PDB file of C-alpha atoms and ligand atoms in Angstrom:
ATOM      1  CA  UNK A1125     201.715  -7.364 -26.848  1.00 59.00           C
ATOM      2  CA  UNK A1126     197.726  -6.784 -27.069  1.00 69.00           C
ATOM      3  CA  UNK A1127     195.954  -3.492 -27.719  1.00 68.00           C
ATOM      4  CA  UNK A1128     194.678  -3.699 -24.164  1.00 73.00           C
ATOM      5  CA  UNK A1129     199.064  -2.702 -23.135  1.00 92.00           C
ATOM      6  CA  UNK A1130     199.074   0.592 -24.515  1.00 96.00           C
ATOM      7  CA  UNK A1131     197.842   2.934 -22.277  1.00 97.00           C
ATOM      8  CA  UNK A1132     198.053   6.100 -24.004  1.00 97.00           C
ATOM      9  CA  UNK A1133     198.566   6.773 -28.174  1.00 96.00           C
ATOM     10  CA  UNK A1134     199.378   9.750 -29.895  1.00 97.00           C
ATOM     11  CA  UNK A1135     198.827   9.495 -33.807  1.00 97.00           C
ATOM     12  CA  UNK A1136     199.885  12.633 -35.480  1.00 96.00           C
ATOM     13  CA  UNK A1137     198.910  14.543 -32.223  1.00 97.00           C
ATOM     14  CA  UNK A1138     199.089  18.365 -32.196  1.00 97.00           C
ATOM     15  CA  UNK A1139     199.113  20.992 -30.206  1.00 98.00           C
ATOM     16  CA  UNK A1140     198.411  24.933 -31.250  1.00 97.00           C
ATOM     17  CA  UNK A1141     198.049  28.212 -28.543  1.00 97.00           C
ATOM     18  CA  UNK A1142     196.815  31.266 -30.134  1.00 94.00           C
ATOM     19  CA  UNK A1143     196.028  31.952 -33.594  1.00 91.00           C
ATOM     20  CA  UNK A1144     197.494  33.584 -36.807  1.00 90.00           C
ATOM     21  CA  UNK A1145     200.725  35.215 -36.614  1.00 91.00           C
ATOM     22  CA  UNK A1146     200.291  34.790 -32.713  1.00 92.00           C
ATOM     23  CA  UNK A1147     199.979  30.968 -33.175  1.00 94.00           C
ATOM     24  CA  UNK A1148     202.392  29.098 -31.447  1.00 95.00           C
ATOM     25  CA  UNK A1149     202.736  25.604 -32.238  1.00 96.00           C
ATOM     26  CA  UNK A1150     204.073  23.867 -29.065  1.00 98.00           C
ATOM     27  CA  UNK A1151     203.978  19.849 -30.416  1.00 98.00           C
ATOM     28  CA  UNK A1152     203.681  19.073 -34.248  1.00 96.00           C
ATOM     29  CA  UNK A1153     202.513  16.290 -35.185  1.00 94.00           C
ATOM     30  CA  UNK A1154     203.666  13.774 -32.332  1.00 95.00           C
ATOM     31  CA  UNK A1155     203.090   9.643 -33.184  1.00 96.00           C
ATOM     32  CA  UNK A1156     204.313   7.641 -30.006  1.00 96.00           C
ATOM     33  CA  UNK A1157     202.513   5.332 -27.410  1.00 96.00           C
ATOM     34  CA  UNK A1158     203.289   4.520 -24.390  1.00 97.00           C
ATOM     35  CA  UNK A1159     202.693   0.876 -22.843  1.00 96.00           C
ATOM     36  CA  UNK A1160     202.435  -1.306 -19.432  1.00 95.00           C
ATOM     37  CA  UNK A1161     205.747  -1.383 -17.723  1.00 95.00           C
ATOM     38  CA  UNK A1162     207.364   1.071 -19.706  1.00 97.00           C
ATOM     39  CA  UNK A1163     209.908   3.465 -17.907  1.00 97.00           C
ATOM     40  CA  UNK A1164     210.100   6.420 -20.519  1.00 97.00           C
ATOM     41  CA  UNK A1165     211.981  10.362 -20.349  1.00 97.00           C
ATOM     42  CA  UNK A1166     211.144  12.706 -22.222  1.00 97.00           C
ATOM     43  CA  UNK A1167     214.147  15.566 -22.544  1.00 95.00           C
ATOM     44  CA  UNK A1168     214.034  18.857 -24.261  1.00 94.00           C
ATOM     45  CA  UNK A1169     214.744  22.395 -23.033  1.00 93.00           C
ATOM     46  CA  UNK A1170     212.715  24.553 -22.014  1.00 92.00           C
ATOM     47  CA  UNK A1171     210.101  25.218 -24.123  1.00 95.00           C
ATOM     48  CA  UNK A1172     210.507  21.991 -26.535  1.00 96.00           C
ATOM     49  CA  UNK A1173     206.627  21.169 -25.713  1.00 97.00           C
ATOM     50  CA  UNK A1174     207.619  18.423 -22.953  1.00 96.00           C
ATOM     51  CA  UNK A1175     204.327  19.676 -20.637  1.00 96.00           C
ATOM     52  CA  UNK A1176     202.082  20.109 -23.477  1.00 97.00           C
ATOM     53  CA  UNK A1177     202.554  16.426 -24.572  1.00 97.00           C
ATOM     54  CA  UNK A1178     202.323  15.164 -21.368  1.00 97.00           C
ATOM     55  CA  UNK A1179     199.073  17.423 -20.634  1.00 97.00           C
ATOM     56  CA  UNK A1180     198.108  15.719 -23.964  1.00 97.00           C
ATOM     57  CA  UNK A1181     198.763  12.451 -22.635  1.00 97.00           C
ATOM     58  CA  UNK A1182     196.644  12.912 -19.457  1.00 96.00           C
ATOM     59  CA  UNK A1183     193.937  14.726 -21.417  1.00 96.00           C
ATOM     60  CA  UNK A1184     194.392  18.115 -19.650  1.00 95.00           C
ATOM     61  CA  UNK A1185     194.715  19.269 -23.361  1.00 96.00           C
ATOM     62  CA  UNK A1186     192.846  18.491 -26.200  1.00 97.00           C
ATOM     63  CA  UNK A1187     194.691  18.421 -29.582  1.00 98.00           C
ATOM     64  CA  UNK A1188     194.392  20.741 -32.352  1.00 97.00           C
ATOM     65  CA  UNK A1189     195.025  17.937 -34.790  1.00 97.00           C
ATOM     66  CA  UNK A1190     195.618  14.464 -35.063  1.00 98.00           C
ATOM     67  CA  UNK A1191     194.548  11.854 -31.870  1.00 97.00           C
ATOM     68  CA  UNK A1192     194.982  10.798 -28.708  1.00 97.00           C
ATOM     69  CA  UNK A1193     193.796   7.341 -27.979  1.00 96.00           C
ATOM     70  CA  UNK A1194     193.807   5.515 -24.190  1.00 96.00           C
ATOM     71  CA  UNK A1195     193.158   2.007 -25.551  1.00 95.00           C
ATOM     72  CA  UNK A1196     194.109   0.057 -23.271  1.00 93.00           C
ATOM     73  CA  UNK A1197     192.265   2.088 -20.241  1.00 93.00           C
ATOM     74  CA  UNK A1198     189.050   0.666 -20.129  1.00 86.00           C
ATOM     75  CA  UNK A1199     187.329   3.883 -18.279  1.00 85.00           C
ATOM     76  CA  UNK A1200     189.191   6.461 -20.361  1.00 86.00           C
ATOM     77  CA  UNK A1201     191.649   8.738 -19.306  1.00 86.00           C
ATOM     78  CA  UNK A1202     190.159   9.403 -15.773  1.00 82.00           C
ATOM     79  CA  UNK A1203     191.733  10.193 -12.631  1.00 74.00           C
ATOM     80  CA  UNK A1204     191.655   6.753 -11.205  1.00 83.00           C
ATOM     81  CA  UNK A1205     194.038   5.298 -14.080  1.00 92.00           C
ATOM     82  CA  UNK A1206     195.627   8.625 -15.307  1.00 94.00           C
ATOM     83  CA  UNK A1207     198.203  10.224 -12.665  1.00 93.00           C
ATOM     84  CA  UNK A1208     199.512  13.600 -12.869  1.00 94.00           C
ATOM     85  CA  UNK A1209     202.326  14.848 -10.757  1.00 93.00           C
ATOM     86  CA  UNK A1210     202.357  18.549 -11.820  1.00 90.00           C
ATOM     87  CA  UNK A1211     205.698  20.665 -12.582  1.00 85.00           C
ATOM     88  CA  UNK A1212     205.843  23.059  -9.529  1.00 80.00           C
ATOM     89  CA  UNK A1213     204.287  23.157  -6.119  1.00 80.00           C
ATOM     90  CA  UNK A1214     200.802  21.375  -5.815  1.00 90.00           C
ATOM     91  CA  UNK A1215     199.430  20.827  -2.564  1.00 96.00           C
ATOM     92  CA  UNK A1216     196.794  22.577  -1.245  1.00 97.00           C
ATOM     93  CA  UNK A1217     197.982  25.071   2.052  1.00 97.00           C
ATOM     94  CA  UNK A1218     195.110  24.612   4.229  1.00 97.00           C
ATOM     95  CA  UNK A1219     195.088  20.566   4.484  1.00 97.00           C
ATOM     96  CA  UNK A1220     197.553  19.039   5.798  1.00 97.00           C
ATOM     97  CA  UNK A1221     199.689  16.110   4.050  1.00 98.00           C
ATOM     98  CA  UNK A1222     197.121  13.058   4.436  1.00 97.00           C
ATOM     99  CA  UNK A1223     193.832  15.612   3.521  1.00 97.00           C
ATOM    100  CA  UNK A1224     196.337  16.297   0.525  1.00 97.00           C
ATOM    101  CA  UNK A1225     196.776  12.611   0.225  1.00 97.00           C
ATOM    102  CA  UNK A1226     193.358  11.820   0.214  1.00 96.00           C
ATOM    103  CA  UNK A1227     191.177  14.383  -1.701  1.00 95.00           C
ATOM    104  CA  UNK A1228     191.136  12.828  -5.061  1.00 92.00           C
ATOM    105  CA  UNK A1229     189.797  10.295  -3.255  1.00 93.00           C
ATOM    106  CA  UNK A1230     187.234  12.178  -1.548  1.00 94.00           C
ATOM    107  CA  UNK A1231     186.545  13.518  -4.712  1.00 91.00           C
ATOM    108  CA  UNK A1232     186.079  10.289  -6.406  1.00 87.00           C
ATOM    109  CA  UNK A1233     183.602   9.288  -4.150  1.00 91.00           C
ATOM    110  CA  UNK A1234     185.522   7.017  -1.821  1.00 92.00           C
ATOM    111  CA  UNK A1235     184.200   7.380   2.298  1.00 95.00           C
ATOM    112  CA  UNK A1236     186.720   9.687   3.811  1.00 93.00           C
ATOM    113  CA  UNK A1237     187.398   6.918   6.272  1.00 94.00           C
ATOM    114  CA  UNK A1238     188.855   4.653   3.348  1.00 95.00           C
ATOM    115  CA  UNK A1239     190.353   7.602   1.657  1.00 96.00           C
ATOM    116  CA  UNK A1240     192.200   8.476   4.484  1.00 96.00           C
ATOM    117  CA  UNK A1241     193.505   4.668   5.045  1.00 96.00           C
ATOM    118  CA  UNK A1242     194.297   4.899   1.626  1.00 95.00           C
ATOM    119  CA  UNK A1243     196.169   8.120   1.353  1.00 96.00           C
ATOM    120  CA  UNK A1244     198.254   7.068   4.883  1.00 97.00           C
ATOM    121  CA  UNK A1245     199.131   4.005   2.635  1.00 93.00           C
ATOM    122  CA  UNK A1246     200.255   6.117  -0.221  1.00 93.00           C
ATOM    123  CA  UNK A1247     202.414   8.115   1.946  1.00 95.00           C
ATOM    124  CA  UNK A1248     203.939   5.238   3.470  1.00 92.00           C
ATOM    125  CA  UNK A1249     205.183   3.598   0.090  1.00 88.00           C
ATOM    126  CA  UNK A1250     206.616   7.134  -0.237  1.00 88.00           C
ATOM    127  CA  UNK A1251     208.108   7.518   3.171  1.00 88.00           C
ATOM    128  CA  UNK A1252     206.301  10.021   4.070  1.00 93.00           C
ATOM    129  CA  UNK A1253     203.976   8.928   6.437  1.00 94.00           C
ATOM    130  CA  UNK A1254     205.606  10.758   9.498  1.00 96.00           C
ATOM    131  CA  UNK A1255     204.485  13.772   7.874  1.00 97.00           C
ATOM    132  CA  UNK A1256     200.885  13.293   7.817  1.00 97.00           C
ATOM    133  CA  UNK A1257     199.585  15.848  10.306  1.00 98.00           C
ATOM    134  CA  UNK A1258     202.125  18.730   8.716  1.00 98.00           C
ATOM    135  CA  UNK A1259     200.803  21.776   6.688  1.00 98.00           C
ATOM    136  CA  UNK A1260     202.493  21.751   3.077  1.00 97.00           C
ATOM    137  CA  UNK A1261     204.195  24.777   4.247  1.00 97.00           C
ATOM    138  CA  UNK A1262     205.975  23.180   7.036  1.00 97.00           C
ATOM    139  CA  UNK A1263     207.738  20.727   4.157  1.00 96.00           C
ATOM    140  CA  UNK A1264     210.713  21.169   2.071  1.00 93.00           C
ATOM    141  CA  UNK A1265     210.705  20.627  -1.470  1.00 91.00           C
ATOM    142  CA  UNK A1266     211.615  17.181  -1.611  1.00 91.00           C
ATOM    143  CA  UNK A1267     209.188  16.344   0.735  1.00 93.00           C
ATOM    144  CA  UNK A1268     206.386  18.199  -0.616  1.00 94.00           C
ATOM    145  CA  UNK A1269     207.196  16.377  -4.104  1.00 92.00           C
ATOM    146  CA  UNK A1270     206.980  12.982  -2.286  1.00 93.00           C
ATOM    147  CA  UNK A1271     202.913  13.599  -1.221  1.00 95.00           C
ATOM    148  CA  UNK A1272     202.119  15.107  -4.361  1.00 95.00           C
ATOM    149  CA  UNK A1273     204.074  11.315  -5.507  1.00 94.00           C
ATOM    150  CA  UNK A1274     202.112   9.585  -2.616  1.00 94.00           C
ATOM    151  CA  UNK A1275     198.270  11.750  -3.628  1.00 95.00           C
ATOM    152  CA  UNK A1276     198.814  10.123  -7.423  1.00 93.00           C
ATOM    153  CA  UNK A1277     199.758   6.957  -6.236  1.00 91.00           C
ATOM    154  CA  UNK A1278     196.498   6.487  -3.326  1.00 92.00           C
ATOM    155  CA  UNK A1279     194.339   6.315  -6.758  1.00 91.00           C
ATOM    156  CA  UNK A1280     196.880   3.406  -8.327  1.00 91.00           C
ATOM    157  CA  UNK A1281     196.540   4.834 -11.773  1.00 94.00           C
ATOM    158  CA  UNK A1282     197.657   2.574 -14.720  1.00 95.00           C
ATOM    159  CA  UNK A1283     199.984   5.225 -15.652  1.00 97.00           C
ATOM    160  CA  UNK A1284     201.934   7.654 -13.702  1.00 96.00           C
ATOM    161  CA  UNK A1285     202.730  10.842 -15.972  1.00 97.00           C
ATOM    162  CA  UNK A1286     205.654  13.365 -13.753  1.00 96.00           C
ATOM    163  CA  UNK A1287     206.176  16.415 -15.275  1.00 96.00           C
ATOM    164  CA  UNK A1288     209.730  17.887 -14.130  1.00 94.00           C
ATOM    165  CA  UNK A1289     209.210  15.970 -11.145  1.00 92.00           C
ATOM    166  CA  UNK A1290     212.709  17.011  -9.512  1.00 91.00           C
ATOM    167  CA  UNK A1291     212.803  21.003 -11.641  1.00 88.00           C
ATOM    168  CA  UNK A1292     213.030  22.676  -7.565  1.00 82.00           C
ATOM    169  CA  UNK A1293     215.335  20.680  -6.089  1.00 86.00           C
ATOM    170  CA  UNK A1294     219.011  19.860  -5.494  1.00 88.00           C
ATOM    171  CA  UNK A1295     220.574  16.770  -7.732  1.00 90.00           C
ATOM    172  CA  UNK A1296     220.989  14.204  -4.764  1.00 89.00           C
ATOM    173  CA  UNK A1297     217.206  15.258  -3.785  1.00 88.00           C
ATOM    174  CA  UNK A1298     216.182  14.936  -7.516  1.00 90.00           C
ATOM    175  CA  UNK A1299     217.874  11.333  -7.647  1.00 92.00           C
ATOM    176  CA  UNK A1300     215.692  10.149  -5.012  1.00 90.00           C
ATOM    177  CA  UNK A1301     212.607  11.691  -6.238  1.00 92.00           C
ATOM    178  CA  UNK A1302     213.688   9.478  -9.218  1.00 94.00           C
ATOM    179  CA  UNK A1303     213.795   6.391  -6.706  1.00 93.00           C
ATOM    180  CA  UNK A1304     210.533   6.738  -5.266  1.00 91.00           C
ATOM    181  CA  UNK A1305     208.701   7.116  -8.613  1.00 94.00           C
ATOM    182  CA  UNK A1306     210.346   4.173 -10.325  1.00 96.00           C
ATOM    183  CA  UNK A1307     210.048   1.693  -7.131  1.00 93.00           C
ATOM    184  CA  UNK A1308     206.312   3.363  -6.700  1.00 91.00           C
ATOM    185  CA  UNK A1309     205.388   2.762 -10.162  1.00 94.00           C
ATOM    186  CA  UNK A1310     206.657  -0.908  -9.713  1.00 94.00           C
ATOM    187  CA  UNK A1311     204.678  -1.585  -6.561  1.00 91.00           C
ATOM    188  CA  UNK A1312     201.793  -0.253  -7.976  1.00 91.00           C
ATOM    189  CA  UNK A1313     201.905  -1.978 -11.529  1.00 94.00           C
ATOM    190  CA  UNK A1314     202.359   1.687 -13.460  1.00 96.00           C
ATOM    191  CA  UNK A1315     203.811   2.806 -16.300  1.00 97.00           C
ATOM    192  CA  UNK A1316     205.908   5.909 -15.680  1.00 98.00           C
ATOM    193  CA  UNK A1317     206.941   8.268 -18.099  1.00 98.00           C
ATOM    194  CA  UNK A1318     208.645  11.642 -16.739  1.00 97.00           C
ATOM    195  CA  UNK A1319     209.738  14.857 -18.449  1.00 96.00           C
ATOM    196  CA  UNK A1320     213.069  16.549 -17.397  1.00 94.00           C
ATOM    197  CA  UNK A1321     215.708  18.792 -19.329  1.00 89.00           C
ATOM    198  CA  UNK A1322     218.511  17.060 -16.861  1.00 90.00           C
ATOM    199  CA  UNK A1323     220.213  13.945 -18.723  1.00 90.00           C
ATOM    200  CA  UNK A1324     221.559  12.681 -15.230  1.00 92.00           C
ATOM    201  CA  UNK A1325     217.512  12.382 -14.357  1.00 93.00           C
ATOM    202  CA  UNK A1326     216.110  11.106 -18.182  1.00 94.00           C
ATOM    203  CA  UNK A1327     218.929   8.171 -17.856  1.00 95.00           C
ATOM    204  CA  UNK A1328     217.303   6.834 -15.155  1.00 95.00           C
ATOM    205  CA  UNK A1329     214.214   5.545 -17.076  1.00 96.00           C
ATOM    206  CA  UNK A1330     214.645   2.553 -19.437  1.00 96.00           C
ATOM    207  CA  UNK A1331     213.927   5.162 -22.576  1.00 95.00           C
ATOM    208  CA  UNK A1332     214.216   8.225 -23.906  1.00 95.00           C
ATOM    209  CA  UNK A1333     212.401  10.199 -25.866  1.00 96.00           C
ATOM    210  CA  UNK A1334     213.975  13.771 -26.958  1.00 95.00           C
ATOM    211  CA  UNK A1335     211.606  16.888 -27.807  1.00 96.00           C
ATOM    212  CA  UNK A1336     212.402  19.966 -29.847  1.00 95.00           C
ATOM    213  CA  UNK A1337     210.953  23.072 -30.777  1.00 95.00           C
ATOM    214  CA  UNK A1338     208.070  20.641 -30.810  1.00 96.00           C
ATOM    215  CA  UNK A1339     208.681  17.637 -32.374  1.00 96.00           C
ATOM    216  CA  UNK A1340     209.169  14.671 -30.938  1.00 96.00           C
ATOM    217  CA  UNK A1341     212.201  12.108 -32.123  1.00 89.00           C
ATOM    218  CA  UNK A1342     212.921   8.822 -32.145  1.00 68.00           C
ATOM    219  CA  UNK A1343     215.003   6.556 -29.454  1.00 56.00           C
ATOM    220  CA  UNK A1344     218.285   6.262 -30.857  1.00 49.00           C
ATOM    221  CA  UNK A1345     217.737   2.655 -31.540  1.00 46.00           C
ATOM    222  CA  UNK A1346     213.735   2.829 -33.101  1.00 42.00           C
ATOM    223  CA  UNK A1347     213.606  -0.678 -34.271  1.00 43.00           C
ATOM    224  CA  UNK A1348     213.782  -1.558 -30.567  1.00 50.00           C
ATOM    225  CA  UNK A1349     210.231  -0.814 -30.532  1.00 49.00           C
ATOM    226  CA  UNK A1350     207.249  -1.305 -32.462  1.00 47.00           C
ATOM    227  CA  UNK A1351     205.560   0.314 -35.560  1.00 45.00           C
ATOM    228  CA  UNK A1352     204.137   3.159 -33.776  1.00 47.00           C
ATOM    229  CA  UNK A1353     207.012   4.084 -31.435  1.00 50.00           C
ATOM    230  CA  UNK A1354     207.859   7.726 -31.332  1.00 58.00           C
ATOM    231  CA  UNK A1355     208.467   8.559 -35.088  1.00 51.00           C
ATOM    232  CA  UNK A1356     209.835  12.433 -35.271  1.00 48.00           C
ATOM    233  CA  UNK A1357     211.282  14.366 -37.809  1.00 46.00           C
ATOM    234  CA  UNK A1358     214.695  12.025 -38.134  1.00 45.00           C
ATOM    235  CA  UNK A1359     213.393   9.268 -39.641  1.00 39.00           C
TER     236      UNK A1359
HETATM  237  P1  ADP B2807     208.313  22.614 -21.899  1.00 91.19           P
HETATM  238  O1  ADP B2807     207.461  21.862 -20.944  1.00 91.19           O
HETATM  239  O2  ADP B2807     209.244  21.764 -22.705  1.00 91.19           O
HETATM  240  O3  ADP B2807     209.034  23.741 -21.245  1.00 91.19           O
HETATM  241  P2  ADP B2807     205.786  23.619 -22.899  1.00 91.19           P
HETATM  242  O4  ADP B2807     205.006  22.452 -23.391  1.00 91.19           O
HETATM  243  O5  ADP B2807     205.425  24.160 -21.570  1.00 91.19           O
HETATM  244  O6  ADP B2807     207.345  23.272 -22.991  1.00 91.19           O
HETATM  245  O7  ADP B2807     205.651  24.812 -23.931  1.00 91.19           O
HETATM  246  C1  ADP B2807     205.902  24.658 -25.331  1.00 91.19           C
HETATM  247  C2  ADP B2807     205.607  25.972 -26.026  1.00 91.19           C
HETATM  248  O8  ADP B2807     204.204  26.232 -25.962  1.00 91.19           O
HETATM  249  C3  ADP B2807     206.282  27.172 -25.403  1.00 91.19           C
HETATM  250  O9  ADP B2807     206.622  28.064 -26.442  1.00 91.19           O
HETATM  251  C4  ADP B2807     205.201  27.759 -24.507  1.00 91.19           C
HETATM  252  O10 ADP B2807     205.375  29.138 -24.358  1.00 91.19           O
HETATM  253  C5  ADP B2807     203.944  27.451 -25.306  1.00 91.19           C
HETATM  254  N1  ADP B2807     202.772  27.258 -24.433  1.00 91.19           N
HETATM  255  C6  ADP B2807     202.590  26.261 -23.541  1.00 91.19           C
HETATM  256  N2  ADP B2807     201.405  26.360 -22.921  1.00 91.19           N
HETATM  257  C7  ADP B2807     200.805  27.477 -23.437  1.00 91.19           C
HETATM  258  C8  ADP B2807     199.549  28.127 -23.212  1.00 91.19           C
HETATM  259  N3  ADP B2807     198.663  27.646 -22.328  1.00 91.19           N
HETATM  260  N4  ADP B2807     199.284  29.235 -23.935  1.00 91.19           N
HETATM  261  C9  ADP B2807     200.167  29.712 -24.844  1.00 91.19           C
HETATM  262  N5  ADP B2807     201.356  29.161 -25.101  1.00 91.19           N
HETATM  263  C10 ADP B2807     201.689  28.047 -24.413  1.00 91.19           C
HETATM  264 MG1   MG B2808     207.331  22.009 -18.895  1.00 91.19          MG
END
């Protein structure tokens, strides 16, 4: 495995809000990397730090020590090969689904003819492309996660990075939320990693990595993987 298949790598990556007695320390020192093809959970209650290292991951956050490499993304950590589906309701309420679809697209620079081709496309591989004309308010919630799914997936990012993708809805809704990201992330050629504090959710991905109170820890098994596989405070 070359340096060119890991897409993201956290060496001793921190993360700290606030400061003095207000600090709050939401990931210590976090050493884990994440490469093509991988299908990885991270799990941890509320407030373990799962956002924050995933926000870390996507470089929404900078860290307040250690780094955060992208080596094997030739362009950085940039829209077009970093995807973000966010925890909670996304979509813009005055475009409808494709507009939705399409805008990082448009805001990329692509034509809005090809965006929009693009964006139907996306929705499509998500099922969703009857709902292309509808307002986001006209969805329901599993249906408003699959276009927020379908607007990551029209930019075929190298990694797809789902932050309680299935937190608003029902289990059996949830499961197939699941199902579309992991057959989406294979059709596309993504690596998928996706936070959740449900178990029945994490054991759908081939790994999982546990957070908490901000540490990261190991796969049960770490020799599975290689020297710089999530090391946390276990080991
Ligand atoms: P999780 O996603 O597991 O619920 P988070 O990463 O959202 O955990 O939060 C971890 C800790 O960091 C929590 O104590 C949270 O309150 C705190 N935190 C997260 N984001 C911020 C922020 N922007 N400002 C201050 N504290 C934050
Ligand atoms: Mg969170």
């Amino acid at each position: 495995m070359s340096a060119d298949d890991v897409l993201v790598h956290c060496q001793d990556a921190a993360r700290t809000f606030g400061q003095g007695p207000a600090a709050v320390v939401a990931v210590h020192g976090a050493t884990c990397q994440v490469r093509a093809g991988d299908r990885i959970a991270i799990t941890g209650p509320s407030g373990s730090g799962k956002s924050t290292l995933l926000h870390l991951m996507a470089a929404l956050e900078k860290p307040t020590a250690g780094r955060v490499t992208w080596p094997g993304l030739t362009q950085g950590p940039v829209a077009g090969q970093v995807g973000v589906v966010f925890q909670g309701p996304s979509l813009i309420p005055a475009l409808d689904v494709a507009e939705n679809a399409a805008l990082p697209l448009v805001l990329a620079g692509v034509p809005e003819d090809g965006a929009r081709r693009r964006a139907l496309d996306a929705l499509a591989l998500v099922d969703a492309a009857d709902l292309a004309d509808k307002l986001p308010e006209e969805l329901s919630g599993g249906q408003a996660q699959r276009v927020a799914i379908a607007r990551v997936l029209a930019l075929a990012p190298r990694l797809v990075l789902a932050d309680e993708p299935t937190g608003q809805l029902d289990r059996a809704t949830g499961q197939h939320i699941i199902d579309v990201l992991l057959a989406t992330a294979d059709a596309i050629g993504a690596a998928l990693v996706v936070t959740s504090h449900d178990p029945t959710v994490a054991q759908r991905l081939d790994e999982q990595w546990a957070m908490h109170e901000g540490r990261l820890h190991s796969t049960p098994d770490p020799f599975e993987r290689t020297a710089a596989a999530p090391q946390g405070g276990t080991s």
